[in-house]
Short mmCIF file of C-alpha atoms and ligand atoms in Angstrom, two decimals:
data_model
loop_
_atom_site.label_atom_id
_atom_site.label_comp_id
_atom_site.label_asym_id
_atom_site.label_seq_id
_atom_site.Cartn_x
_atom_site.Cartn_y
_atom_site.Cartn_z
CA MET A 86 9.76 -22.72 -12.30
CA THR A 87 10.39 -19.38 -13.54
CA HIS A 88 8.35 -16.36 -12.36
CA LYS A 89 7.21 -13.62 -14.52
CA ILE A 90 7.59 -10.27 -12.82
CA LEU A 91 6.25 -7.20 -14.34
CA ILE A 92 7.86 -3.99 -13.14
CA LEU A 93 6.22 -0.72 -13.41
CA PRO A 94 8.63 2.01 -12.41
CA GLY A 95 6.46 4.81 -13.04
CA ASP A 96 6.94 8.24 -12.27
CA GLY A 97 8.71 10.68 -9.85
CA ILE A 98 10.96 8.87 -7.36
CA GLY A 99 9.37 5.55 -9.01
CA PRO A 100 12.28 4.60 -11.18
CA GLU A 101 14.98 5.70 -8.37
CA ILE A 102 13.48 3.25 -5.72
CA ILE A 103 12.52 0.37 -7.93
CA ALA A 104 15.95 0.51 -9.51
CA GLU A 105 17.28 -0.44 -5.76
CA ALA A 106 14.48 -3.06 -5.20
CA VAL A 107 15.73 -4.69 -8.62
CA LYS A 108 19.14 -4.49 -7.44
CA VAL A 109 17.99 -6.63 -4.19
CA LEU A 110 16.03 -9.17 -6.05
CA ASP A 111 18.97 -9.72 -8.50
CA VAL A 112 20.94 -11.10 -5.59
CA PHE A 113 18.57 -14.06 -5.26
CA ARG A 114 18.49 -14.34 -9.15
CA ALA A 115 22.26 -14.37 -9.12
CA GLU A 116 22.83 -17.07 -6.49
CA GLY A 117 19.94 -19.17 -8.04
CA SER A 118 17.42 -18.94 -5.19
CA LEU A 119 15.03 -16.91 -7.53
CA GLN A 120 14.03 -17.99 -10.99
CA ALA A 121 12.36 -14.76 -12.61
CA GLU A 122 12.05 -13.19 -15.73
CA TYR A 123 11.46 -9.29 -15.76
CA GLU A 124 9.18 -7.39 -18.01
CA TYR A 125 9.37 -3.45 -18.01
CA ALA A 126 6.10 -1.49 -18.82
CA HIS A 127 4.73 2.11 -18.51
CA LEU A 128 1.94 3.17 -15.85
CA GLY A 129 0.82 6.41 -14.68
CA GLY A 130 2.36 9.71 -16.23
CA ALA A 131 5.16 7.39 -17.85
CA GLY A 132 2.43 5.55 -19.67
CA TYR A 133 0.69 8.83 -20.84
CA ASP A 134 4.09 10.19 -21.98
CA ALA A 135 4.86 6.82 -23.76
CA ALA A 136 1.50 5.84 -25.23
CA GLY A 137 -0.90 8.38 -24.43
CA HIS A 138 -2.67 6.54 -21.78
CA PRO A 139 -1.87 6.14 -17.98
CA TYR A 140 -2.60 2.37 -18.48
CA PRO A 141 -1.39 1.39 -22.02
CA GLU A 142 -2.99 -1.44 -23.59
CA GLU A 143 0.51 -3.18 -23.60
CA THR A 144 0.86 -2.93 -19.84
CA ARG A 145 -2.51 -4.23 -19.39
CA LYS A 146 -1.46 -7.05 -21.56
CA LEU A 147 1.65 -7.90 -19.85
CA ALA A 148 -0.13 -7.35 -16.26
CA SER A 149 -2.58 -10.19 -17.31
CA GLU A 150 0.25 -12.52 -18.07
CA SER A 151 2.54 -11.93 -14.87
CA ASP A 152 2.85 -13.85 -11.58
CA ALA A 153 3.37 -10.64 -9.83
CA ILE A 154 3.67 -7.02 -10.34
CA LEU A 155 6.16 -4.19 -8.64
CA LEU A 156 5.22 -0.79 -8.97
CA GLY A 157 7.06 2.44 -8.02
CA ALA A 158 4.86 5.15 -7.79
CA VAL A 159 2.63 7.49 -10.16
CA GLY A 160 1.67 11.05 -10.46
CA GLY A 161 3.20 14.41 -10.87
CA PRO A 162 2.09 18.13 -11.08
CA GLN A 163 2.71 18.14 -14.83
CA TYR A 164 -0.49 15.84 -15.18
CA ASP A 165 -2.80 17.25 -12.69
CA THR A 166 -4.70 19.36 -15.19
CA LEU A 167 -5.27 16.78 -17.72
CA PRO A 168 -8.86 15.28 -18.16
CA ARG A 169 -9.21 12.67 -15.29
CA GLU A 170 -9.35 9.70 -17.80
CA PHE A 171 -5.71 10.22 -18.65
CA ARG A 172 -4.36 11.30 -15.14
CA PRO A 173 -1.61 8.96 -13.71
CA GLU A 174 -3.87 7.97 -10.90
CA LYS A 175 -6.61 6.72 -13.07
CA GLY A 176 -3.95 4.30 -14.48
CA LEU A 177 -3.24 2.91 -11.12
CA LEU A 178 -6.90 2.70 -9.99
CA THR A 179 -7.67 0.92 -13.24
CA ILE A 180 -5.03 -1.51 -13.08
CA ARG A 181 -6.18 -2.14 -9.49
CA THR A 182 -9.82 -2.97 -10.55
CA ASP A 183 -8.55 -4.56 -13.76
CA LEU A 184 -6.78 -7.55 -11.86
CA GLY A 185 -9.49 -7.41 -8.98
CA LEU A 186 -6.93 -6.58 -6.53
CA PHE A 187 -9.46 -5.75 -3.81
CA ALA A 188 -7.41 -6.56 -0.72
CA ASN A 189 -4.50 -3.92 0.09
CA LEU A 190 -2.19 -4.87 2.91
CA ARG A 191 -0.41 -2.03 4.48
CA PRO A 192 1.85 -3.37 7.49
CA ALA A 193 3.12 -0.49 9.78
CA ILE A 194 6.18 -1.96 11.75
CA LEU A 195 8.64 0.10 13.58
CA TYR A 196 12.12 -1.10 13.37
CA ASP A 197 13.64 -0.94 16.95
CA GLU A 198 16.43 1.12 15.41
CA LEU A 199 13.89 3.74 14.08
CA ALA A 200 12.65 4.37 17.39
CA ASP A 201 14.20 7.86 17.33
CA ALA A 202 12.86 8.91 13.74
CA SER A 203 9.31 8.67 14.51
CA THR A 204 7.82 12.00 15.71
CA LEU A 205 5.94 10.20 18.61
CA LYS A 206 7.49 9.25 21.78
CA ASN A 207 9.55 6.09 21.91
CA GLU A 208 7.19 4.36 24.53
CA VAL A 209 4.36 5.01 22.24
CA VAL A 210 5.68 3.53 19.19
CA ALA A 211 8.34 0.94 20.44
CA GLY A 212 7.51 -2.31 19.29
CA LEU A 213 4.70 -1.55 16.87
CA ASP A 214 3.43 -4.14 14.57
CA LEU A 215 0.01 -3.17 13.10
CA MET A 216 -1.59 -4.45 9.66
CA ILE A 217 -4.05 -2.15 7.80
CA VAL A 218 -6.36 -4.29 5.34
CA ARG A 219 -7.59 -1.74 3.13
CA GLU A 220 -10.45 -2.39 0.53
CA LEU A 221 -9.18 -1.34 -2.79
CA ASN A 222 -11.70 -1.84 -5.45
CA HIS A 223 -14.98 -0.16 -4.34
CA GLY A 224 -16.33 2.51 -1.91
CA ILE A 225 -16.47 6.20 -2.88
CA TYR A 226 -13.34 5.99 -5.08
CA PHE A 227 -15.34 3.93 -7.73
CA GLY A 228 -19.12 4.26 -6.71
CA GLN A 229 -21.58 5.74 -9.30
CA PRO A 230 -23.00 8.46 -9.79
CA ARG A 231 -20.05 10.97 -9.80
CA GLY A 232 -19.14 14.00 -11.37
CA ILE A 233 -19.82 17.59 -11.33
CA ARG A 234 -23.40 18.98 -12.40
CA VAL A 235 -24.92 22.38 -12.53
CA LEU A 236 -27.61 22.99 -10.23
CA GLU A 237 -30.63 24.94 -10.95
CA ASN A 238 -29.35 27.97 -9.59
CA GLY A 239 -26.56 27.75 -11.94
CA GLU A 240 -24.06 26.87 -9.33
CA ARG A 241 -21.84 23.57 -10.09
CA GLN A 242 -21.90 20.67 -7.53
CA GLY A 243 -19.31 18.02 -7.25
CA TYR A 244 -20.64 14.50 -6.15
CA ASN A 245 -19.39 11.12 -5.34
CA THR A 246 -21.16 7.87 -3.92
CA ALA A 247 -19.84 5.61 -1.25
CA THR A 248 -21.04 2.26 -2.20
CA TYR A 249 -20.23 -1.35 -0.77
CA SER A 250 -22.48 -4.49 -1.58
CA GLU A 251 -22.53 -7.32 0.81
CA SER A 252 -20.24 -9.42 -1.19
CA GLN A 253 -17.76 -6.97 -1.54
CA ILE A 254 -17.63 -6.27 2.24
CA GLU A 255 -17.60 -10.07 2.94
CA ARG A 256 -14.58 -10.56 0.91
CA ILE A 257 -12.50 -7.94 2.35
CA ALA A 258 -13.70 -9.04 5.73
CA ARG A 259 -12.65 -12.59 5.37
CA VAL A 260 -9.03 -11.58 4.19
CA ALA A 261 -9.05 -9.45 7.60
CA PHE A 262 -10.06 -12.25 9.65
CA ALA A 263 -7.76 -14.68 7.98
CA THR A 264 -4.92 -12.11 8.51
CA ALA A 265 -5.72 -11.68 12.32
CA MET A 266 -5.69 -15.53 12.67
CA LYS A 267 -1.94 -15.64 11.63
CA ARG A 268 -1.31 -12.52 14.09
CA ASN A 269 -2.40 -11.76 17.42
CA LYS A 270 -6.28 -12.53 16.55
CA ARG A 271 -7.38 -8.90 17.28
CA LEU A 272 -9.37 -7.21 14.33
CA CYS A 273 -10.81 -3.51 14.59
CA SER A 274 -13.14 -2.71 11.87
CA VAL A 275 -13.18 1.20 11.30
CA ASP A 276 -16.17 2.91 9.82
CA LYS A 277 -18.76 5.81 10.19
CA TYR A 278 -21.55 3.88 11.47
CA ASN A 279 -23.08 6.55 13.27
CA VAL A 280 -23.50 8.75 10.24
CA LEU A 281 -23.29 6.58 6.90
CA GLU A 282 -25.68 3.64 5.79
CA VAL A 283 -22.83 2.13 3.76
CA SER A 284 -21.03 1.84 7.29
CA GLU A 285 -24.22 0.32 8.94
CA LEU A 286 -24.14 -2.43 6.27
CA TRP A 287 -20.40 -2.66 6.53
CA ARG A 288 -20.70 -3.37 10.17
CA GLU A 289 -23.37 -5.98 9.95
CA VAL A 290 -21.49 -7.92 7.38
CA VAL A 291 -18.08 -7.79 9.22
CA CYS A 292 -19.91 -9.11 12.23
CA ARG A 293 -21.44 -11.90 10.21
CA VAL A 294 -18.36 -13.14 8.65
CA GLY A 295 -16.80 -12.74 12.11
CA GLN A 296 -19.15 -15.80 13.29
CA ALA A 297 -16.89 -18.15 11.33
CA PHE A 298 -13.78 -16.86 13.16
CA PRO A 299 -14.76 -17.10 16.90
CA GLU A 300 -11.03 -16.97 18.12
CA VAL A 301 -10.59 -13.37 16.72
CA GLU A 302 -11.55 -10.71 19.02
CA LEU A 303 -13.57 -8.28 17.06
CA SER A 304 -14.10 -4.49 17.72
CA HIS A 305 -15.55 -1.49 15.95
CA MET A 306 -14.28 1.98 15.83
CA TYR A 307 -15.38 5.10 14.22
CA ILE A 308 -12.69 6.62 11.74
CA ASP A 309 -12.26 9.98 13.62
CA ASN A 310 -11.69 8.35 16.76
CA ALA A 311 -9.29 5.33 15.03
CA ALA A 312 -7.41 8.38 13.69
CA MET A 313 -6.78 9.67 17.02
CA GLN A 314 -6.19 6.61 18.86
CA LEU A 315 -3.65 5.67 16.17
CA ILE A 316 -1.42 8.47 17.47
CA ARG A 317 -2.52 8.19 21.10
CA ALA A 318 -1.78 4.37 21.58
CA PRO A 319 -1.26 2.67 18.39
CA LYS A 320 -0.33 -0.40 19.99
CA GLN A 321 -3.89 -1.14 20.99
CA PHE A 322 -4.30 -2.47 17.40
CA ASP A 323 -3.34 -5.60 15.78
CA VAL A 324 -5.17 -5.75 12.35
CA ILE A 325 -7.32 -2.83 11.25
CA VAL A 326 -9.92 -3.49 8.43
CA THR A 327 -11.62 -0.53 6.58
CA SER A 328 -12.91 0.78 3.49
CA ASN A 329 -11.02 2.27 0.60
CA MET A 330 -10.71 6.07 1.44
CA PHE A 331 -10.53 5.44 5.34
CA GLY A 332 -7.58 2.80 4.58
CA ASP A 333 -5.94 5.39 2.28
CA ILE A 334 -5.81 7.99 5.08
CA LEU A 335 -5.10 5.80 7.98
CA SER A 336 -2.20 4.21 6.36
CA ASP A 337 -0.33 7.51 5.56
CA GLU A 338 -1.10 8.17 9.24
CA ALA A 339 0.40 4.88 10.47
CA ALA A 340 3.59 5.44 8.28
CA MET A 341 4.46 8.35 10.49
CA LEU A 342 4.43 5.83 13.52
CA THR A 343 7.32 3.93 11.65
CA GLY A 344 9.34 6.69 11.21
CA SER A 345 8.52 7.69 7.67
CA ILE A 346 6.20 7.13 4.58
CA GLY A 347 9.36 5.71 2.94
CA MET A 348 9.17 2.77 5.27
CA LEU A 349 5.51 1.32 4.39
CA PRO A 350 5.36 -1.13 1.92
CA SER A 351 1.97 -2.53 0.50
CA ALA A 352 0.65 -5.66 -1.23
CA SER A 353 -2.52 -5.60 -3.15
CA LEU A 354 -4.05 -9.05 -3.81
CA ASN A 355 -6.90 -10.74 -5.48
CA ALA A 356 -8.54 -14.14 -5.08
CA SER A 357 -5.61 -15.91 -6.92
CA ALA A 358 -1.87 -15.51 -5.94
CA VAL A 359 -1.38 -12.62 -8.53
CA GLY A 360 -0.37 -9.55 -6.70
CA MET A 361 0.73 -5.91 -7.12
CA TYR A 362 3.42 -4.87 -4.81
CA GLU A 363 4.20 -1.02 -4.45
CA PRO A 364 5.27 1.41 -1.42
CA SER A 365 2.38 3.10 -0.05
CA HIS A 366 3.79 6.46 -0.54
CA GLY A 367 3.62 8.47 -3.83
CA SER A 368 5.87 9.53 -6.47
CA ALA A 369 7.33 12.69 -4.10
CA PRO A 370 7.70 15.05 -7.22
CA ASP A 371 9.39 17.48 -4.22
CA ILE A 372 12.43 15.12 -4.21
CA ALA A 373 12.46 13.22 -7.38
CA GLY A 374 15.72 13.12 -9.44
CA GLN A 375 17.64 13.88 -6.29
CA GLY A 376 18.88 10.41 -5.44
CA ILE A 377 17.58 11.12 -1.77
CA ALA A 378 14.27 8.94 -1.69
CA ASN A 379 14.09 6.16 0.71
CA PRO A 380 13.66 2.70 -1.26
CA LEU A 381 13.16 0.75 1.81
CA ALA A 382 9.30 0.67 1.53
CA THR A 383 9.73 -0.69 -2.27
CA ILE A 384 12.35 -2.99 -1.16
CA LEU A 385 9.80 -4.31 1.61
CA SER A 386 7.31 -4.60 -0.95
CA ALA A 387 9.40 -6.88 -3.09
CA ALA A 388 9.68 -8.73 0.21
CA MET A 389 5.85 -8.99 0.33
CA MET A 390 5.99 -10.08 -3.31
CA LEU A 391 8.32 -13.10 -2.57
CA ARG A 392 6.13 -13.78 0.35
CA TYR A 393 2.23 -13.57 -1.03
CA SER A 394 2.76 -14.14 -4.90
CA LEU A 395 6.05 -16.29 -5.44
CA GLN A 396 5.65 -18.45 -2.32
CA LEU A 397 9.14 -17.83 -1.24
CA PRO A 398 8.81 -16.64 2.39
CA GLU A 399 12.42 -17.46 3.30
CA LEU A 400 13.77 -14.76 0.91
CA ALA A 401 11.03 -12.57 2.02
CA ALA A 402 12.42 -12.92 5.59
CA ARG A 403 15.98 -12.46 4.36
CA ILE A 404 15.35 -9.18 2.72
CA GLU A 405 13.48 -7.98 5.92
CA ALA A 406 16.36 -9.16 8.04
CA ALA A 407 18.83 -7.10 5.67
CA VAL A 408 16.68 -4.01 6.15
CA GLU A 409 17.15 -4.34 9.81
CA ALA A 410 20.96 -4.93 9.47
CA VAL A 411 21.36 -1.87 7.50
CA LEU A 412 19.23 0.27 10.11
CA ARG A 413 21.52 -1.33 12.91
CA GLN A 414 24.54 -0.06 10.94
CA LYS A 415 22.96 3.43 11.41
CA LEU A 416 22.64 4.17 7.59
CA ARG A 417 20.02 6.33 6.95
CA THR A 418 18.20 8.16 4.01
CA ALA A 419 17.20 11.74 4.63
CA ASP A 420 13.54 11.20 5.79
CA ILE A 421 14.72 8.74 8.64
CA TYR A 422 17.97 10.61 9.64
CA VAL A 423 18.60 11.45 13.00
CA SER A 424 22.00 12.88 14.26
CA GLY A 425 24.71 10.15 15.07
CA CYS A 426 23.68 8.45 11.99
CA GLU A 427 25.30 8.20 8.48
CA LYS A 428 23.20 9.94 5.81
CA VAL A 429 23.02 7.76 2.65
CA SER A 430 21.80 8.25 -0.82
CA THR A 431 18.77 6.14 -2.38
CA ALA A 432 21.52 3.99 -4.31
CA GLN A 433 23.78 3.66 -1.21
CA MET A 434 20.91 2.28 0.69
CA GLY A 435 19.73 -0.17 -1.89
CA SER A 436 23.47 -1.13 -2.00
CA ALA A 437 23.56 -1.75 1.75
CA VAL A 438 20.56 -3.92 1.51
CA MET A 439 22.47 -6.15 -1.13
CA ALA A 440 25.50 -6.23 1.02
CA ALA A 441 23.71 -7.20 4.00
CA LEU A 442 21.82 -10.21 2.08
CA LYS A 443 25.12 -11.81 0.93
P1 LIG B 54 3.72 11.47 -1.66
O1 LIG B 54 3.68 10.20 -0.71
O2 LIG B 54 4.35 11.33 -2.91
O3 LIG B 54 4.84 12.59 -0.70
C1 LIG B 54 4.47 13.05 0.62
C2 LIG B 54 5.59 13.51 1.18
O4 LIG B 54 6.50 12.24 1.59
C3 LIG B 54 6.56 14.28 0.35
O5 LIG B 54 7.10 15.30 1.28
C4 LIG B 54 7.45 13.45 -0.23
O6 LIG B 54 8.95 13.98 -0.38
C5 LIG B 54 7.86 12.33 1.07
N1 LIG B 54 8.00 11.10 0.52
C6 LIG B 54 7.33 9.90 -0.21
N2 LIG B 54 7.98 9.08 -0.49
C7 LIG B 54 9.34 9.27 0.01
C8 LIG B 54 10.34 8.41 0.02
N3 LIG B 54 10.45 6.96 -0.46
N4 LIG B 54 11.59 8.73 0.56
C9 LIG B 54 11.41 10.09 1.26
N5 LIG B 54 10.43 10.81 1.41
C10 LIG B 54 9.22 10.30 0.83
O7 LIG B 54 2.53 12.25 -1.77
P2 LIG B 54 1.94 13.39 -2.39
O8 LIG B 54 2.95 14.54 -2.45
O9 LIG B 54 0.40 13.90 -1.70
O10 LIG B 54 1.64 13.07 -3.80
C11 LIG B 54 2.46 13.19 -4.78
C12 LIG B 54 1.98 12.45 -6.13
O11 LIG B 54 2.05 11.14 -6.04
C13 LIG B 54 0.47 12.82 -6.74
O12 LIG B 54 0.49 12.77 -7.99
C14 LIG B 54 -0.28 11.66 -5.98
O13 LIG B 54 -1.44 11.65 -6.60
C15 LIG B 54 0.69 10.50 -6.35
N6 LIG B 54 0.57 9.41 -5.22
C16 LIG B 54 0.80 8.12 -5.66
C17 LIG B 54 0.78 6.87 -5.08
C18 LIG B 54 1.04 5.66 -5.58
O14 LIG B 54 1.67 5.66 -6.73
N7 LIG B 54 0.74 4.66 -5.09
C19 LIG B 54 0.39 7.11 -3.88
C20 LIG B 54 0.21 8.49 -3.25
C21 LIG B 54 0.25 9.58 -3.91
C1 LIG B 55 -2.15 5.12 -2.50
C2 LIG B 55 -2.43 6.45 -3.19
C3 LIG B 55 -3.71 6.24 -4.30
C4 LIG B 55 -4.82 5.92 -3.60
C5 LIG B 55 -3.84 7.44 -5.34
C6 LIG B 55 -2.68 7.77 -6.12
C7 LIG B 55 -4.84 7.21 -6.32
O1 LIG B 55 -2.95 7.59 -2.37
O2 LIG B 55 -1.92 4.11 -3.34
O3 LIG B 55 -2.27 5.15 -1.40
O4 LIG B 55 -5.53 6.86 -3.32
O5 LIG B 55 -5.28 4.66 -3.49
MN1 LIG B 56 -2.46 7.15 -0.35
#
């Protein structure tokens, strides 16, 4: 069966890192282990430039017809003053809700070879393997009402609303418990129960869903403590489940445990097997066009695509092993470089992964 993969390079370093992930997938296409057709389309600033919209109709149509989507990243300072509806980030948020991609899996794994690249002490991070399950379609990112209004005294006030319904919490909790069952069976739900009603319901529903997973050891932690514990003793965690914004923040934090934000892949899944795969980082405008971005998060996202959407776990494992092999060869992009290693470009890193696959 031929899989339809939609490729959305996006903005900034997006096209550079996507090119490397495609090179890696092409190894499998050439050897016949992956039957796939690619379509390319615009998302984000690229969509705005090409079609006047960050999520062009053409992209929406292709997305609805694909088995999986591989995305680089979106955003850039030149778009930051556009009306919100036309900003790149709005395109990303809309494709996520349009396809119902409510479960965002962000694995933070420290490859042994990168222990020295983390800013944390070796013994704190060595062997780290944690999974953040972030709710992606609701919460304060999407709740109504929202806006900027004028108060009676003439001053303006910005406001957003954090909402979660029981069914929205239930389905992300189920994904988190099922994920924990396949791992070390420990789940930590992160919330702000001591202050927010939305967290009160979150905690109640997570506990209720947990009754169907008696083997999973469930704990709860406040977001502020969780942010601290992730740095103090990250290996206490197996799976973390949390809301949209808390998960956004904790996953960038967790990225630094793995050496660099350039190492953290992600999968955004819905109730069917269709998924979108993207690095957890952004378009890195500060280094775009220089050929120095780390493509590994994107290459590892392609591996997640093979595992979760295309049901090709052996190919996913081969990519992961190739990434490990390349790191053992001491090849490093600038973000994970330490002395004694060889500094390589984005394209050289992609080529090295390709070579390690063969
Ligand atoms: P960012 O993740 O783009 O960059 C943060 C820092 O990490 C920068 O110093 C950057 O150079 C570095 N970095 C990121 N990815 C890297 C990689 N692969 N290799 C080496 N270094 C890397 O976050 P930001 O600067 O806060 O945001 C920039 C733009 O990206 C904004 O427009 C933002 O909205 C957007 N953004 C998009 C996504 C996405 O598309 N999923 C995610 C986050 C931010
Ligand atoms: C991410 C990004 C996005 C988010 C932005 C760009 C909308 O930070 O994918 O982590 O907040 O979800
Ligand atoms: Mn983010």
